[in-house]
PDB file of C-alpha atoms in Angstrom:
ATOM      1  CA  UNK A   1       0.000   0.000   0.000  1.00  0.00           C
ATOM      2  CA  UNK A   2       1.280   3.474  -0.859  1.00  0.00           C
ATOM      3  CA  UNK A   3       0.286   6.304   1.436  1.00  0.00           C
ATOM      4  CA  UNK A   4       1.988   9.653   1.681  1.00  0.00           C
ATOM      5  CA  UNK A   5       1.753   9.520   5.471  1.00  0.00           C
ATOM      6  CA  UNK A   6       4.177   6.591   5.459  1.00  0.00           C
ATOM      7  CA  UNK A   7       6.851   8.499   3.578  1.00  0.00           C
ATOM      8  CA  UNK A   8       8.726  11.672   4.355  1.00  0.00           C
ATOM      9  CA  UNK A   9       9.964  14.285   1.920  1.00  0.00           C
ATOM     10  CA  UNK A  10      11.388  17.737   2.433  1.00  0.00           C
ATOM     11  CA  UNK A  11       9.294  20.777   1.613  1.00  0.00           C
ATOM     12  CA  UNK A  12      12.000  21.888  -0.813  1.00  0.00           C
ATOM     13  CA  UNK A  13      11.863  18.612  -2.749  1.00  0.00           C
ATOM     14  CA  UNK A  14       8.075  18.742  -2.903  1.00  0.00           C
ATOM     15  CA  UNK A  15       8.030  22.297  -4.232  1.00  0.00           C
ATOM     16  CA  UNK A  16      10.771  21.589  -6.770  1.00  0.00           C
ATOM     17  CA  UNK A  17       8.628  18.707  -8.055  1.00  0.00           C
ATOM     18  CA  UNK A  18       5.494  20.883  -8.049  1.00  0.00           C
ATOM     19  CA  UNK A  19       7.196  23.658 -10.016  1.00  0.00           C
ATOM     20  CA  UNK A  20       8.516  21.137 -12.538  1.00  0.00           C
ATOM     21  CA  UNK A  21       4.974  19.830 -13.050  1.00  0.00           C
ATOM     22  CA  UNK A  22       3.616  23.379 -13.351  1.00  0.00           C
ATOM     23  CA  UNK A  23       6.074  24.336 -16.079  1.00  0.00           C
ATOM     24  CA  UNK A  24       6.518  21.084 -18.009  1.00  0.00           C
ATOM     25  CA  UNK A  25       2.854  20.104 -18.131  1.00  0.00           C
ATOM     26  CA  UNK A  26       1.685  23.632 -18.823  1.00  0.00           C
ATOM     27  CA  UNK A  27       3.899  23.640 -21.907  1.00  0.00           C
ATOM     28  CA  UNK A  28       3.148  20.095 -23.101  1.00  0.00           C
ATOM     29  CA  UNK A  29      -0.250  21.094 -24.505  1.00  0.00           C
ATOM     30  CA  UNK A  30       1.476  23.110 -27.201  1.00  0.00           C
ATOM     31  CA  UNK A  31       3.999  20.298 -27.757  1.00  0.00           C
ATOM     32  CA  UNK A  32       1.109  17.860 -28.248  1.00  0.00           C
ATOM     33  CA  UNK A  33      -0.483  20.217 -30.747  1.00  0.00           C
ATOM     34  CA  UNK A  34       2.720  20.329 -32.806  1.00  0.00           C
ATOM     35  CA  UNK A  35       3.265  16.562 -32.552  1.00  0.00           C
ATOM     36  CA  UNK A  36      -0.212  15.568 -33.764  1.00  0.00           C
ATOM     37  CA  UNK A  37      -0.076  17.920 -36.752  1.00  0.00           C
ATOM     38  CA  UNK A  38       1.748  15.238 -38.772  1.00  0.00           C
ATOM     39  CA  UNK A  39       1.647  12.191 -36.463  1.00  0.00           C
ATOM     40  CA  UNK A  40      -1.379   9.992 -35.654  1.00  0.00           C
ATOM     41  CA  UNK A  41      -2.329  10.868 -32.061  1.00  0.00           C
ATOM     42  CA  UNK A  42      -2.532   7.449 -30.410  1.00  0.00           C
ATOM     43  CA  UNK A  43       0.604   6.044 -32.042  1.00  0.00           C
ATOM     44  CA  UNK A  44       2.454   9.231 -31.118  1.00  0.00           C
ATOM     45  CA  UNK A  45       1.336   9.014 -27.490  1.00  0.00           C
ATOM     46  CA  UNK A  46       2.008   5.280 -27.368  1.00  0.00           C
ATOM     47  CA  UNK A  47       5.565   5.706 -28.648  1.00  0.00           C
ATOM     48  CA  UNK A  48       6.114   8.582 -26.203  1.00  0.00           C
ATOM     49  CA  UNK A  49       5.222   6.527 -23.146  1.00  0.00           C
ATOM     50  CA  UNK A  50       6.747   3.257 -24.350  1.00  0.00           C
ATOM     51  CA  UNK A  51      10.078   5.004 -24.896  1.00  0.00           C
ATOM     52  CA  UNK A  52      10.000   6.939 -21.617  1.00  0.00           C
ATOM     53  CA  UNK A  53       8.729   3.896 -19.709  1.00  0.00           C
ATOM     54  CA  UNK A  54      11.437   1.643 -21.128  1.00  0.00           C
ATOM     55  CA  UNK A  55      14.129   4.122 -20.111  1.00  0.00           C
ATOM     56  CA  UNK A  56      12.838   4.355 -16.543  1.00  0.00           C
ATOM     57  CA  UNK A  57      12.124   0.646 -16.108  1.00  0.00           C
ATOM     58  CA  UNK A  58      15.447  -0.597 -17.508  1.00  0.00           C
ATOM     59  CA  UNK A  59      17.392   2.017 -15.562  1.00  0.00           C
ATOM     60  CA  UNK A  60      15.769   1.148 -12.253  1.00  0.00           C
ATOM     61  CA  UNK A  61      16.071  -2.634 -12.773  1.00  0.00           C
ATOM     62  CA  UNK A  62      19.724  -2.216 -13.771  1.00  0.00           C
ATOM     63  CA  UNK A  63      20.211  -0.089 -10.625  1.00  0.00           C
ATOM     64  CA  UNK A  64      19.012  -2.961  -8.449  1.00  0.00           C
ATOM     65  CA  UNK A  65      15.321  -2.313  -7.854  1.00  0.00           C
ATOM     66  CA  UNK A  66      13.443  -5.488  -6.980  1.00  0.00           C
ATOM     67  CA  UNK A  67      11.561  -7.252  -9.760  1.00  0.00           C
ATOM     68  CA  UNK A  68       7.889  -6.232  -9.561  1.00  0.00           C
ATOM     69  CA  UNK A  69       5.281  -8.834  -8.666  1.00  0.00           C
ATOM     70  CA  UNK A  70       2.164  -9.607 -10.684  1.00  0.00           C
ATOM     71  CA  UNK A  71      -0.001  -7.539  -8.337  1.00  0.00           C
ATOM     72  CA  UNK A  72       2.292  -4.576  -9.004  1.00  0.00           C
ATOM     73  CA  UNK A  73       1.822  -4.957 -12.755  1.00  0.00           C
ATOM     74  CA  UNK A  74      -1.941  -5.179 -12.239  1.00  0.00           C
ATOM     75  CA  UNK A  75      -2.010  -1.896 -10.334  1.00  0.00           C
ATOM     76  CA  UNK A  76       0.322  -0.235 -12.838  1.00  0.00           C
ATOM     77  CA  UNK A  77      -1.900  -1.372 -15.707  1.00  0.00           C
ATOM     78  CA  UNK A  78      -5.013   0.091 -14.068  1.00  0.00           C
ATOM     79  CA  UNK A  79      -3.248   3.399 -13.472  1.00  0.00           C
ATOM     80  CA  UNK A  80      -1.788   3.393 -16.982  1.00  0.00           C
ATOM     81  CA  UNK A  81      -5.190   2.755 -18.546  1.00  0.00           C
ATOM     82  CA  UNK A  82      -6.911   5.516 -16.594  1.00  0.00           C
ATOM     83  CA  UNK A  83      -4.180   8.158 -16.698  1.00  0.00           C
ATOM     84  CA  UNK A  84      -2.436   7.529 -20.000  1.00  0.00           C
ATOM     85  CA  UNK A  85      -4.974   5.814 -22.259  1.00  0.00           C
ATOM     86  CA  UNK A  86      -8.055   7.608 -20.968  1.00  0.00           C
ATOM     87  CA  UNK A  87      -6.531  10.838 -19.684  1.00  0.00           C
ATOM     88  CA  UNK A  88      -3.593  11.594 -21.946  1.00  0.00           C
ATOM     89  CA  UNK A  89      -5.015   9.686 -24.915  1.00  0.00           C
ATOM     90  CA  UNK A  90      -8.163  11.776 -24.778  1.00  0.00           C
ATOM     91  CA  UNK A  91      -6.106  14.959 -24.708  1.00  0.00           C
ATOM     92  CA  UNK A  92      -3.904  14.095 -27.697  1.00  0.00           C
ATOM     93  CA  UNK A  93      -6.967  13.088 -29.737  1.00  0.00           C
ATOM     94  CA  UNK A  94      -8.912  16.205 -28.786  1.00  0.00           C
ATOM     95  CA  UNK A  95      -6.000  18.502 -29.608  1.00  0.00           C
ATOM     96  CA  UNK A  96      -6.608  17.707 -33.272  1.00  0.00           C
ATOM     97  CA  UNK A  97      -9.872  19.639 -32.824  1.00  0.00           C
ATOM     98  CA  UNK A  98      -9.204  22.308 -30.179  1.00  0.00           C
ATOM     99  CA  UNK A  99      -6.306  24.659 -29.450  1.00  0.00           C
ATOM    100  CA  UNK A 100      -3.880  23.894 -26.648  1.00  0.00           C
ATOM    101  CA  UNK A 101      -5.048  26.635 -24.282  1.00  0.00           C
ATOM    102  CA  UNK A 102      -8.643  25.433 -24.409  1.00  0.00           C
ATOM    103  CA  UNK A 103      -7.467  21.860 -23.837  1.00  0.00           C
ATOM    104  CA  UNK A 104      -5.521  22.931 -20.760  1.00  0.00           C
ATOM    105  CA  UNK A 105      -8.488  24.843 -19.366  1.00  0.00           C
ATOM    106  CA  UNK A 106     -10.879  21.909 -19.707  1.00  0.00           C
ATOM    107  CA  UNK A 107      -8.382  19.441 -18.276  1.00  0.00           C
ATOM    108  CA  UNK A 108      -7.967  21.967 -15.466  1.00  0.00           C
ATOM    109  CA  UNK A 109     -11.293  20.712 -14.135  1.00  0.00           C
ATOM    110  CA  UNK A 110      -9.587  17.554 -12.822  1.00  0.00           C
ATOM    111  CA  UNK A 111      -9.730  18.607  -9.138  1.00  0.00           C
ATOM    112  CA  UNK A 112     -13.461  19.182  -9.524  1.00  0.00           C
ATOM    113  CA  UNK A 113     -13.798  15.515 -10.434  1.00  0.00           C
ATOM    114  CA  UNK A 114     -11.569  14.530  -7.512  1.00  0.00           C
ATOM    115  CA  UNK A 115     -13.962  16.253  -5.111  1.00  0.00           C
ATOM    116  CA  UNK A 116     -17.012  14.577  -6.629  1.00  0.00           C
ATOM    117  CA  UNK A 117     -15.423  11.105  -6.775  1.00  0.00           C
ATOM    118  CA  UNK A 118     -14.283  11.250  -3.157  1.00  0.00           C
ATOM    119  CA  UNK A 119     -17.733  12.497  -2.133  1.00  0.00           C
ATOM    120  CA  UNK A 120     -19.512   9.636  -3.921  1.00  0.00           C
ATOM    121  CA  UNK A 121     -17.062   7.116  -2.442  1.00  0.00           C
ATOM    122  CA  UNK A 122     -17.751   8.446   1.032  1.00  0.00           C
ATOM    123  CA  UNK A 123     -14.153   9.481   1.674  1.00  0.00           C
ATOM    124  CA  UNK A 124     -15.202  12.893   2.930  1.00  0.00           C
ATOM    125  CA  UNK A 125     -18.135  15.298   2.986  1.00  0.00           C
ATOM    126  CA  UNK A 126     -17.140  18.490   1.171  1.00  0.00           C
ATOM    127  CA  UNK A 127     -17.564  21.838   2.889  1.00  0.00           C
ATOM    128  CA  UNK A 128     -19.964  24.421   1.474  1.00  0.00           C
ATOM    129  CA  UNK A 129     -17.164  26.481  -0.136  1.00  0.00           C
ATOM    130  CA  UNK A 130     -15.963  23.309  -1.850  1.00  0.00           C
ATOM    131  CA  UNK A 131     -19.411  22.648  -3.295  1.00  0.00           C
ATOM    132  CA  UNK A 132     -19.551  26.265  -4.416  1.00  0.00           C
ATOM    133  CA  UNK A 133     -16.196  25.765  -6.107  1.00  0.00           C
ATOM    134  CA  UNK A 134     -17.524  22.743  -8.016  1.00  0.00           C
ATOM    135  CA  UNK A 135     -20.489  24.774  -9.267  1.00  0.00           C
ATOM    136  CA  UNK A 136     -18.358  27.764 -10.209  1.00  0.00           C
ATOM    137  CA  UNK A 137     -15.917  25.477 -12.009  1.00  0.00           C
ATOM    138  CA  UNK A 138     -18.565  24.022 -14.271  1.00  0.00           C
ATOM    139  CA  UNK A 139     -19.920  27.525 -14.901  1.00  0.00           C
ATOM    140  CA  UNK A 140     -16.412  28.402 -16.049  1.00  0.00           C
ATOM    141  CA  UNK A 141     -16.349  25.430 -18.420  1.00  0.00           C
ATOM    142  CA  UNK A 142     -19.754  26.437 -19.812  1.00  0.00           C
ATOM    143  CA  UNK A 143     -18.455  29.992 -20.270  1.00  0.00           C
ATOM    144  CA  UNK A 144     -15.415  28.678 -22.107  1.00  0.00           C
ATOM    145  CA  UNK A 145     -17.444  26.566 -24.542  1.00  0.00           C
ATOM    146  CA  UNK A 146     -20.391  28.972 -24.897  1.00  0.00           C
ATOM    147  CA  UNK A 147     -23.727  28.475 -26.680  1.00  0.00           C
ATOM    148  CA  UNK A 148     -22.495  29.941 -29.957  1.00  0.00           C
ATOM    149  CA  UNK A 149     -19.645  27.457 -30.146  1.00  0.00           C
ATOM    150  CA  UNK A 150     -21.911  24.513 -29.392  1.00  0.00           C
ATOM    151  CA  UNK A 151     -24.024  25.245 -32.475  1.00  0.00           C
ATOM    152  CA  UNK A 152     -20.940  25.373 -34.679  1.00  0.00           C
ATOM    153  CA  UNK A 153     -20.422  29.011 -35.601  1.00  0.00           C
ATOM    154  CA  UNK A 154     -17.200  30.186 -37.250  1.00  0.00           C
ATOM    155  CA  UNK A 155     -14.219  29.894 -34.961  1.00  0.00           C
ATOM    156  CA  UNK A 156     -16.176  27.675 -32.593  1.00  0.00           C
ATOM    157  CA  UNK A 157     -14.701  25.344 -30.037  1.00  0.00           C
ATOM    158  CA  UNK A 158     -15.437  21.830 -31.286  1.00  0.00           C
ATOM    159  CA  UNK A 159     -18.068  20.294 -28.940  1.00  0.00           C
ATOM    160  CA  UNK A 160     -16.876  16.701 -29.451  1.00  0.00           C
ATOM    161  CA  UNK A 161     -13.304  17.669 -28.696  1.00  0.00           C
ATOM    162  CA  UNK A 162     -14.466  19.529 -25.582  1.00  0.00           C
ATOM    163  CA  UNK A 163     -16.527  16.533 -24.417  1.00  0.00           C
ATOM    164  CA  UNK A 164     -13.572  14.171 -24.849  1.00  0.00           C
ATOM    165  CA  UNK A 165     -11.406  16.529 -22.802  1.00  0.00           C
ATOM    166  CA  UNK A 166     -13.953  16.590 -19.969  1.00  0.00           C
ATOM    167  CA  UNK A 167     -14.053  12.767 -19.992  1.00  0.00           C
ATOM    168  CA  UNK A 168     -10.252  12.642 -20.059  1.00  0.00           C
ATOM    169  CA  UNK A 169     -10.062  14.864 -16.980  1.00  0.00           C
ATOM    170  CA  UNK A 170     -12.504  12.563 -15.158  1.00  0.00           C
ATOM    171  CA  UNK A 171     -10.461   9.448 -15.975  1.00  0.00           C
ATOM    172  CA  UNK A 172      -7.253  11.179 -14.923  1.00  0.00           C
ATOM    173  CA  UNK A 173      -8.808  12.121 -11.581  1.00  0.00           C
ATOM    174  CA  UNK A 174     -10.091   8.582 -10.993  1.00  0.00           C
ATOM    175  CA  UNK A 175      -6.713   7.048 -11.822  1.00  0.00           C
ATOM    176  CA  UNK A 176      -4.865   9.519  -9.608  1.00  0.00           C
ATOM    177  CA  UNK A 177      -7.097   8.762  -6.621  1.00  0.00           C
ATOM    178  CA  UNK A 178      -6.745   5.019  -7.203  1.00  0.00           C
ATOM    179  CA  UNK A 179      -2.954   5.284  -7.267  1.00  0.00           C
ATOM    180  CA  UNK A 180      -2.862   6.726  -3.745  1.00  0.00           C
ATOM    181  CA  UNK A 181      -3.437   3.299  -2.189  1.00  0.00           C
ATOM    182  CA  UNK A 182      -2.561   0.972  -5.063  1.00  0.00           C
ATOM    183  CA  UNK A 183      -0.121  -1.899  -4.537  1.00  0.00           C
ATOM    184  CA  UNK A 184       3.013  -0.722  -6.349  1.00  0.00           C
ATOM    185  CA  UNK A 185       6.775  -1.246  -6.053  1.00  0.00           C
ATOM    186  CA  UNK A 186       8.477   0.775  -3.333  1.00  0.00           C
ATOM    187  CA  UNK A 187      10.546   2.572  -5.991  1.00  0.00           C
ATOM    188  CA  UNK A 188       8.475   5.461  -7.428  1.00  0.00           C
ATOM    189  CA  UNK A 189      10.605   5.562 -10.578  1.00  0.00           C
ATOM    190  CA  UNK A 190      10.167   1.845 -11.256  1.00  0.00           C
ATOM    191  CA  UNK A 191       6.412   2.128 -10.681  1.00  0.00           C
ATOM    192  CA  UNK A 192       6.217   5.129 -13.004  1.00  0.00           C
ATOM    193  CA  UNK A 193       8.070   3.223 -15.715  1.00  0.00           C
ATOM    194  CA  UNK A 194       5.625   0.329 -15.377  1.00  0.00           C
ATOM    195  CA  UNK A 195       2.648   2.676 -15.657  1.00  0.00           C
ATOM    196  CA  UNK A 196       4.120   4.251 -18.774  1.00  0.00           C
ATOM    197  CA  UNK A 197       4.818   0.863 -20.350  1.00  0.00           C
ATOM    198  CA  UNK A 198       1.294  -0.463 -19.794  1.00  0.00           C
ATOM    199  CA  UNK A 199      -0.371   2.810 -20.750  1.00  0.00           C
ATOM    200  CA  UNK A 200       1.851   3.240 -23.793  1.00  0.00           C
ATOM    201  CA  UNK A 201       1.110  -0.301 -24.948  1.00  0.00           C
ATOM    202  CA  UNK A 202      -2.626   0.373 -24.638  1.00  0.00           C
ATOM    203  CA  UNK A 203      -2.299   3.608 -26.623  1.00  0.00           C
ATOM    204  CA  UNK A 204      -0.299   1.861 -29.359  1.00  0.00           C
ATOM    205  CA  UNK A 205      -2.907  -0.909 -29.502  1.00  0.00           C
ATOM    206  CA  UNK A 206      -5.692   1.660 -29.838  1.00  0.00           C
ATOM    207  CA  UNK A 207      -3.785   3.383 -32.614  1.00  0.00           C
ATOM    208  CA  UNK A 208      -3.390   0.055 -34.405  1.00  0.00           C
ATOM    209  CA  UNK A 209      -7.072  -0.831 -34.053  1.00  0.00           C
ATOM    210  CA  UNK A 210      -8.122   2.581 -35.350  1.00  0.00           C
ATOM    211  CA  UNK A 211      -5.983   2.204 -38.486  1.00  0.00           C
ATOM    212  CA  UNK A 212      -3.368   4.820 -37.657  1.00  0.00           C
ATOM    213  CA  UNK A 213      -0.492   2.849 -39.155  1.00  0.00           C
ATOM    214  CA  UNK A 214      -1.988   3.424 -42.598  1.00  0.00           C
ATOM    215  CA  UNK A 215      -1.980   7.175 -41.933  1.00  0.00           C
ATOM    216  CA  UNK A 216       1.583   7.295 -40.616  1.00  0.00           C
ATOM    217  CA  UNK A 217       4.041   8.649 -43.179  1.00  0.00           C
ATOM    218  CA  UNK A 218       7.432   9.200 -41.578  1.00  0.00           C
ATOM    219  CA  UNK A 219       8.656  11.155 -44.592  1.00  0.00           C
ATOM    220  CA  UNK A 220       5.832  13.642 -44.089  1.00  0.00           C
ATOM    221  CA  UNK A 221       6.481  14.202 -40.386  1.00  0.00           C
ATOM    222  CA  UNK A 222       7.674  17.783 -39.937  1.00  0.00           C
ATOM    223  CA  UNK A 223      10.481  18.916 -37.662  1.00  0.00           C
ATOM    224  CA  UNK A 224       8.057  20.744 -35.311  1.00  0.00           C
ATOM    225  CA  UNK A 225       6.290  17.401 -34.785  1.00  0.00           C
ATOM    226  CA  UNK A 226       9.578  15.619 -34.044  1.00  0.00           C
ATOM    227  CA  UNK A 227      10.579  18.375 -31.634  1.00  0.00           C
ATOM    228  CA  UNK A 228       7.160  18.206 -29.997  1.00  0.00           C
ATOM    229  CA  UNK A 229       7.491  14.441 -29.544  1.00  0.00           C
ATOM    230  CA  UNK A 230      10.995  14.781 -28.133  1.00  0.00           C
ATOM    231  CA  UNK A 231       9.830  17.433 -25.686  1.00  0.00           C
ATOM    232  CA  UNK A 232       6.970  15.194 -24.571  1.00  0.00           C
ATOM    233  CA  UNK A 233       9.271  12.230 -23.956  1.00  0.00           C
ATOM    234  CA  UNK A 234      11.894  14.147 -21.986  1.00  0.00           C
ATOM    235  CA  UNK A 235       9.976  16.879 -20.189  1.00  0.00           C
ATOM    236  CA  UNK A 236       6.366  15.711 -20.268  1.00  0.00           C
ATOM    237  CA  UNK A 237       7.100  12.096 -19.277  1.00  0.00           C
ATOM    238  CA  UNK A 238      10.564  11.620 -17.774  1.00  0.00           C
ATOM    239  CA  UNK A 239      10.370  14.880 -15.804  1.00  0.00           C
ATOM    240  CA  UNK A 240       6.715  15.858 -15.426  1.00  0.00           C
ATOM    241  CA  UNK A 241       4.937  12.511 -15.096  1.00  0.00           C
ATOM    242  CA  UNK A 242       7.658  11.100 -12.851  1.00  0.00           C
ATOM    243  CA  UNK A 243       7.398  14.128 -10.563  1.00  0.00           C
ATOM    244  CA  UNK A 244       3.595  13.841 -10.500  1.00  0.00           C
ATOM    245  CA  UNK A 245       3.503  10.161  -9.539  1.00  0.00           C
ATOM    246  CA  UNK A 246       6.101  10.795  -6.818  1.00  0.00           C
ATOM    247  CA  UNK A 247       4.046  13.688  -5.463  1.00  0.00           C
ATOM    248  CA  UNK A 248       0.974  11.457  -5.243  1.00  0.00           C
ATOM    249  CA  UNK A 249       2.958   9.323  -2.793  1.00  0.00           C
ATOM    250  CA  UNK A 250       4.458  12.003  -0.565  1.00  0.00           C
ATOM    251  CA  UNK A 251       2.221  15.085  -0.697  1.00  0.00           C
ATOM    252  CA  UNK A 252      -1.447  15.795   0.066  1.00  0.00           C
ATOM    253  CA  UNK A 253      -3.784  15.503  -2.906  1.00  0.00           C
ATOM    254  CA  UNK A 254      -4.946  19.074  -2.318  1.00  0.00           C
ATOM    255  CA  UNK A 255      -1.439  20.339  -2.996  1.00  0.00           C
ATOM    256  CA  UNK A 256      -0.733  18.004  -5.906  1.00  0.00           C
ATOM    257  CA  UNK A 257      -3.984  19.000  -7.624  1.00  0.00           C
ATOM    258  CA  UNK A 258      -2.918  22.647  -7.810  1.00  0.00           C
ATOM    259  CA  UNK A 259      -1.128  21.795 -11.071  1.00  0.00           C
ATOM    260  CA  UNK A 260      -4.559  21.803 -12.677  1.00  0.00           C
ATOM    261  CA  UNK A 261      -5.110  25.502 -12.235  1.00  0.00           C
ATOM    262  CA  UNK A 262      -1.520  26.611 -12.849  1.00  0.00           C
ATOM    263  CA  UNK A 263      -1.131  24.603 -16.081  1.00  0.00           C
ATOM    264  CA  UNK A 264      -3.980  26.352 -17.954  1.00  0.00           C
ATOM    265  CA  UNK A 265      -2.420  29.753 -17.332  1.00  0.00           C
ATOM    266  CA  UNK A 266       0.973  28.514 -18.539  1.00  0.00           C
ATOM    267  CA  UNK A 267      -0.600  26.836 -21.583  1.00  0.00           C
ATOM    268  CA  UNK A 268      -2.669  29.844 -22.656  1.00  0.00           C
ATOM    269  CA  UNK A 269       0.282  32.225 -22.358  1.00  0.00           C
ATOM    270  CA  UNK A 270       2.699  29.908 -24.185  1.00  0.00           C
ATOM    271  CA  UNK A 271       0.120  29.113 -26.877  1.00  0.00           C
ATOM    272  CA  UNK A 272      -0.443  32.814 -27.473  1.00  0.00           C
ATOM    273  CA  UNK A 273       3.260  33.717 -27.514  1.00  0.00           C
ATOM    274  CA  UNK A 274       4.601  30.815 -29.586  1.00  0.00           C
ATOM    275  CA  UNK A 275       1.682  29.690 -31.747  1.00  0.00           C
ATOM    276  CA  UNK A 276      -0.479  32.816 -32.063  1.00  0.00           C
ATOM    277  CA  UNK A 277      -3.404  30.988 -30.475  1.00  0.00           C
ATOM    278  CA  UNK A 278      -6.289  33.370 -29.728  1.00  0.00           C
ATOM    279  CA  UNK A 279      -6.473  35.028 -26.341  1.00  0.00           C
ATOM    280  CA  UNK A 280     -10.049  36.341 -26.434  1.00  0.00           C
ATOM    281  CA  UNK A 281     -11.931  38.064 -23.640  1.00  0.00           C
ATOM    282  CA  UNK A 282     -14.074  34.944 -23.128  1.00  0.00           C
ATOM    283  CA  UNK A 283     -10.997  32.758 -22.732  1.00  0.00           C
ATOM    284  CA  UNK A 284      -9.565  35.212 -20.203  1.00  0.00           C
ATOM    285  CA  UNK A 285     -12.834  35.351 -18.235  1.00  0.00           C
ATOM    286  CA  UNK A 286     -13.243  31.571 -18.235  1.00  0.00           C
ATOM    287  CA  UNK A 287      -9.634  31.240 -17.100  1.00  0.00           C
ATOM    288  CA  UNK A 288     -10.339  33.484 -14.122  1.00  0.00           C
ATOM    289  CA  UNK A 289     -13.523  31.564 -13.236  1.00  0.00           C
ATOM    290  CA  UNK A 290     -11.984  28.072 -13.535  1.00  0.00           C
ATOM    291  CA  UNK A 291      -8.794  29.017 -11.724  1.00  0.00           C
ATOM    292  CA  UNK A 292     -10.828  30.631  -8.947  1.00  0.00           C
ATOM    293  CA  UNK A 293     -13.074  27.585  -8.628  1.00  0.00           C
ATOM    294  CA  UNK A 294     -10.266  25.063  -8.411  1.00  0.00           C
ATOM    295  CA  UNK A 295      -8.339  27.260  -5.978  1.00  0.00           C
ATOM    296  CA  UNK A 296     -11.447  27.508  -3.797  1.00  0.00           C
ATOM    297  CA  UNK A 297     -11.782  23.718  -3.775  1.00  0.00           C
ATOM    298  CA  UNK A 298      -8.107  23.166  -3.069  1.00  0.00           C
ATOM    299  CA  UNK A 299      -7.850  25.506  -0.118  1.00  0.00           C
ATOM    300  CA  UNK A 300     -11.195  24.660   1.524  1.00  0.00           C
ATOM    301  CA  UNK A 301     -11.186  20.879   1.089  1.00  0.00           C
ATOM    302  CA  UNK A 302      -9.331  20.204   4.382  1.00  0.00           C
ATOM    303  CA  UNK A 303     -12.354  21.701   6.168  1.00  0.00           C
ATOM    304  CA  UNK A 304     -14.529  18.874   4.883  1.00  0.00           C
ATOM    305  CA  UNK A 305     -15.524  16.088   7.226  1.00  0.00           C
ATOM    306  CA  UNK A 306     -13.454  13.005   6.474  1.00  0.00           C
ATOM    307  CA  UNK A 307     -14.723   9.484   6.853  1.00  0.00           C
ATOM    308  CA  UNK A 308     -13.281   6.032   6.357  1.00  0.00           C
ATOM    309  CA  UNK A 309     -13.227   5.354   2.625  1.00  0.00           C
ATOM    310  CA  UNK A 310     -15.439   2.645   1.245  1.00  0.00           C
ATOM    311  CA  UNK A 311     -14.634   0.441  -1.724  1.00  0.00           C
ATOM    312  CA  UNK A 312     -14.987   2.289  -4.991  1.00  0.00           C
ATOM    313  CA  UNK A 313     -15.644   0.964  -8.499  1.00  0.00           C
ATOM    314  CA  UNK A 314     -12.157   2.078  -9.499  1.00  0.00           C
ATOM    315  CA  UNK A 315     -10.398   0.463  -6.555  1.00  0.00           C
ATOM    316  CA  UNK A 316     -12.244  -2.820  -7.009  1.00  0.00           C
ATOM    317  CA  UNK A 317     -11.500  -2.998 -10.708  1.00  0.00           C
TER     318      UNK A 317
END
């Protein structure tokens, strides 16, 4: 069982990891956009995680980490399916249809799902400000999408892409909460490599089943796509994802989840500066609303009444 109470980490180490997640993941939305311009999304994501996972796994096994047991692989596969296939896979697919800043804002609703999932599971009863934050957060998402965009006017945010992003954020939240108490190797780096390997394999399989190999033309892949893929492997996976999975072990969920409202700000600014993505008044207003909602949830959640958690559908999977 992995619980952050059973492990100690310095405040400096935790904040270094948090800042690395803030910066690397806030910038990966634009990297994904460049990568999927000339690469099929699921094969691209599958290769990204298979490569990063192989590096981590082989390094840690060569360094002497104990061989993982079958139960460890089972837990890693569940986490990989929820976080990487459902969460990241949904994002890379949706970024063919929406700009990176919008993707980051919708995925920024992940802590809202964490509150609702824990509430349904009976882990804790959220305080009134937390419930208000959930409501305000979904108002922010509605403001971002807007009625005009839903009916398909010029320049609209694609509704299917937006829906997939909302689902991806839910699956990411569920997988993150499951990982808190999952049976995994004691080495966070080895466990992260296993999660990447299983998730990457699932993404590659999905790409194969959806016929992406027929659409892959290596000669047509542009250098921005190669650079985007390289950035995702090194910074998005080896740095960002490794830091995130370590934080889930040693830091409170309320702190770890703050990445969700810092990343959208980073993504929108970088997308505007480097890719000329639109920074409209509605996007700015929805950013303020969503960031405010998630911050409200994060900083009021400890006031909620906690109870002994009951078995959840995710944990019993």
